[in-house]
Amino acid sequence: MIHIQQIRKSYRMGALSLEVLKGIDLTINEGELVSIMGPSGSGKSTLLNILGILDQYQEGEYHLAGTLMKNLSERKAAYYRNHYLGFVFQSFHLLEFKNALENVALPLYYQKVSRRRRNRQAMELLERVGLADRAQHMPNELSGGQKQRVAIARALISDPKVILADEPTGALDSQTSDQVMDLFREVNASGKTVVIVTHEAEIAAKTARTIHLRDGVVQNETHQVGAAS
Amino acid sequence: MFDYDKWQEIFATIMKNKLRTLLTMFGVFWGLFLMLLLLGTGEGLRNGVTKDFSAWATSSGFVWGRRTTLPYKGLRPGRAINFDLDDALAIENEIAELDALAPRIQLGGFGGSNNVVYGDKTAAFSVYGDVPAYHRLLKVDFVKGRGINPRDVAERRKIAVIGSEVHRVLYAKGEDPIGTYIRLNGVFFKVVGVFKSRRTGNAAGRDVQSVHVPLTAAQQAFNRGKGIDWFGFIAKSGSSAAVVEGKMMDVIKRRKRIHPDDVNALGHNNLEEDFNRMRGLFDGLRWFVWFVGLGTLAAGVIGVSNIMLIVVRERTREIGIRRAIGATPLSIVTLIIQEAVVLTAFAGYVGLLLGIGVIEALNQVVGTNASMFLRPSVDFQTAVLSLVILVVGGCLAGLIPAQRAASIRPIEAIQS
Ligand SMILES: Nc1ncnc2c1ncn2[C@@H]1O[C@H](COP(=O)(O)OP(=O)(O)O)[C@@H](O)[C@H]1O
Ligand SMILES: [Mg+2]
């Protein structure tokens, strides 16, 4: 599903060039539940953004579902983001002036799905994440855990192949973190590839496979026995 | 493009920044309001001023005699030029472009006024000897009775047509003047008509303080023989008043043995130049108004553009999120442009309505009383045109902010 080879990425800062990813090789198969772990500043977010076609890379190749993702036009990038990928962010990134239902339905709007159909689908997903009774609530009327569940529902609505989550539990207490992680495992169990970036070992422990990142290279990989995959 | 979600979003952003939106929209509103007000009052001024012109036959004028200033064929300068009916006949015969000639005399000479008596009332009014053509040259509206007709002139009938002010002054309230006799310079004339002026102000006052009798009857009653004081004329439609005027003067100069270069021997005046000058003035005024109005409108549109830029900056994160979940740059562009169009169009529409409202109110208040102001109005075309300008302006206002919005990279927006 995800196949990257010798990805290099550096940020230009004036005259200096800061190399953040220093040649990363990684293959993630369809249906895997993977975590990317590493200390702060190790390049986890940078890697995930590249996987999400939100950012560009300078060297190497990235194939998503067999297609090379390099130098895409903005329209193409929007298409792949919309159809193949679902994002979940640490700070949720919901639109404040839209209620939970509308937030969940938004990706389908960009797929030109009719209003009635996308609201119906959004409602189904809210039920699935256990928030059907909060459908009409605005984001500021929801707790952190609820917001993240709405965000997960939104990531799922376009029926993407891959869910990418950047520190999805970073802003949550441990109990809600567990709930959110359970939800991710459930999503994974339904057949979706899930990639979670985290710096917490407890979170990584709930995934089947952990890729350890350090200073822009893959240090090693660990597999958790007993974790769902 | 015009789907429910976009409307909802536009409404949401507008409600989020009420004051700022209001201030921005005020710029556009004020621009259009002022433009319409200027156009409307300009139109009122034009109507008011040209109303006096519309009383005149379009291509018409006057020719009168003065004194010669050049010796010619043994005649000494300083000779007074007087006309008579033979001159009138010669002019009518010789000039093909002439539609109608209106030879006139005035009792007491040009500008003179005379005692007009009815019963025991006496007042000073201007008294003219006229042919029917004069009421075509300077049109009036008959309130009662009729004007002078050809038979009145042919049979030298002692009839009179009086202005509404003459009627008001000489007669008791509600008294019908038709069929009564008034005394002009001691001679009785039967009143057959009362007229109102089509002009306004002083000119209208002069019009309605006059008495018109058949030219021939006046010549006979007041011992003027075949004498004519001056000529009015109407050129055939499509012919120039100036040309007819020139030809008339040529005929007169030949008949009166005036030196061809003696420009002072004859006086002349035609409304053609005045017409053209007036039209030029108002066309100029109209351009000026459009210029000022569009300038104000442009300022308003630039204001909208500025606000949209700020809004786009504030919405960077939101736009980034949209991009991350699959929004194309085009969908962002249309969102921003549509918002700009809605803001300008709505504000402009309110300005349009209020502008038209104020002009209508002005119309009601001023009515037909003011001398230089009549029927201020904005025609449908102008209203539609200004709306089109607004929508185009709205698009332009949204263009730069939309471009800025489309260039937002999702990664930057989400990281911030
Ligand atoms: N837009 C950017 N410009 C310059 N440097 C950046 C930018 N984004 C991230 N970095 C740098 O790249 C390194 C890796 O960042 P990041 O991928 O966010 O790390 P992590 O998510 O693992 O904490 C950090 O040193 C960070 O300062
Ligand atoms: Mg990070």
XYZ file of N, CA and C in Angstrom, chain B residues 36-48 355-370 372-379:
111
model
N -26.093 56.708 -7.816
C -27.486 56.784 -8.247
C -28.079 58.155 -7.944
N -27.716 58.681 -6.780
C -28.241 59.984 -6.396
C -27.766 61.044 -7.385
N -26.485 60.966 -7.731
C -25.924 61.918 -8.689
C -26.597 61.764 -10.047
N -26.727 60.517 -10.499
C -27.351 60.279 -11.799
C -28.789 60.778 -11.797
N -29.499 60.473 -10.702
C -30.909 60.850 -10.611
C -31.100 62.348 -10.594
N -30.301 63.046 -9.774
C -30.457 64.492 -9.713
C -29.981 65.133 -11.003
N -28.941 64.537 -11.609
C -28.486 65.024 -12.915
C -29.618 64.955 -13.918
N -30.332 63.844 -13.885
C -31.461 63.652 -14.789
C -32.553 64.678 -14.481
N -32.767 64.919 -13.177
C -33.761 65.904 -12.770
C -33.411 67.282 -13.292
N -32.116 67.605 -13.170
C -31.641 68.905 -13.640
C -31.829 69.015 -15.149
N -31.502 67.926 -15.826
C -31.644 67.914 -17.279
C -33.116 68.096 -17.665
N -33.965 67.332 -17.003
C -35.391 67.460 -17.298
C -35.874 68.871 -17.023
N -35.411 69.418 -15.880
C -35.849 70.748 -15.482
C -35.425 71.795 -16.496
N -31.000 54.370 -3.056
C -30.797 55.463 -4.007
C -32.073 55.755 -4.773
N -32.673 54.695 -5.300
C -33.913 54.868 -6.064
C -35.015 55.406 -5.156
N -35.040 54.882 -3.916
C -36.033 55.359 -2.952
C -35.917 56.848 -2.699
N -34.677 57.291 -2.458
C -34.468 58.715 -2.165
C -34.840 59.563 -3.371
N -34.485 59.074 -4.554
C -34.804 59.835 -5.761
C -36.319 59.929 -5.942
N -36.997 58.819 -5.669
C -38.457 58.834 -5.765
C -39.057 59.821 -4.765
N -38.509 59.789 -3.538
C -38.991 60.707 -2.505
C -38.783 62.148 -2.944
N -37.600 62.400 -3.517
C -37.272 63.736 -4.022
C -38.288 64.153 -5.067
N -38.627 63.188 -5.911
C -39.588 63.403 -6.971
C -40.928 63.837 -6.390
N -41.341 63.131 -5.322
C -42.613 63.444 -4.675
C -42.575 64.830 -4.046
N -41.474 65.130 -3.365
C -41.370 66.387 -2.629
C -41.271 67.572 -3.580
N -40.355 67.457 -4.548
C -40.130 68.572 -5.457
C -41.284 68.722 -6.431
N -41.765 67.591 -6.928
C -42.876 67.632 -7.876
C -42.530 68.461 -9.091
N -43.458 69.337 -9.500
C -43.211 70.159 -10.680
C -43.016 71.614 -10.285
N -42.729 71.822 -8.993
C -42.669 73.206 -8.501
C -41.353 73.905 -8.821
N -40.256 73.187 -8.678
C -38.958 73.832 -8.856
C -38.745 74.181 -10.318
N -35.820 74.575 -11.987
C -34.712 73.948 -12.703
C -34.624 72.453 -12.433
N -35.671 71.881 -11.860
C -35.565 70.502 -11.405
C -36.871 69.791 -11.671
N -36.807 68.702 -12.412
C -38.046 68.023 -12.765
C -37.802 66.533 -12.916
N -38.695 65.739 -12.340
C -38.654 64.292 -12.490
C -37.254 63.703 -12.385
N -36.610 63.831 -11.210
C -35.331 63.135 -11.065
C -35.605 61.637 -11.178
N -34.770 60.936 -11.925
C -35.068 59.516 -12.114
C -33.831 58.756 -12.556
N -33.867 57.460 -12.312
C -32.825 56.571 -12.814
C -33.536 55.528 -13.646
N -33.135 55.401 -14.898
C -33.875 54.450 -15.730
C -33.418 53.019 -15.433
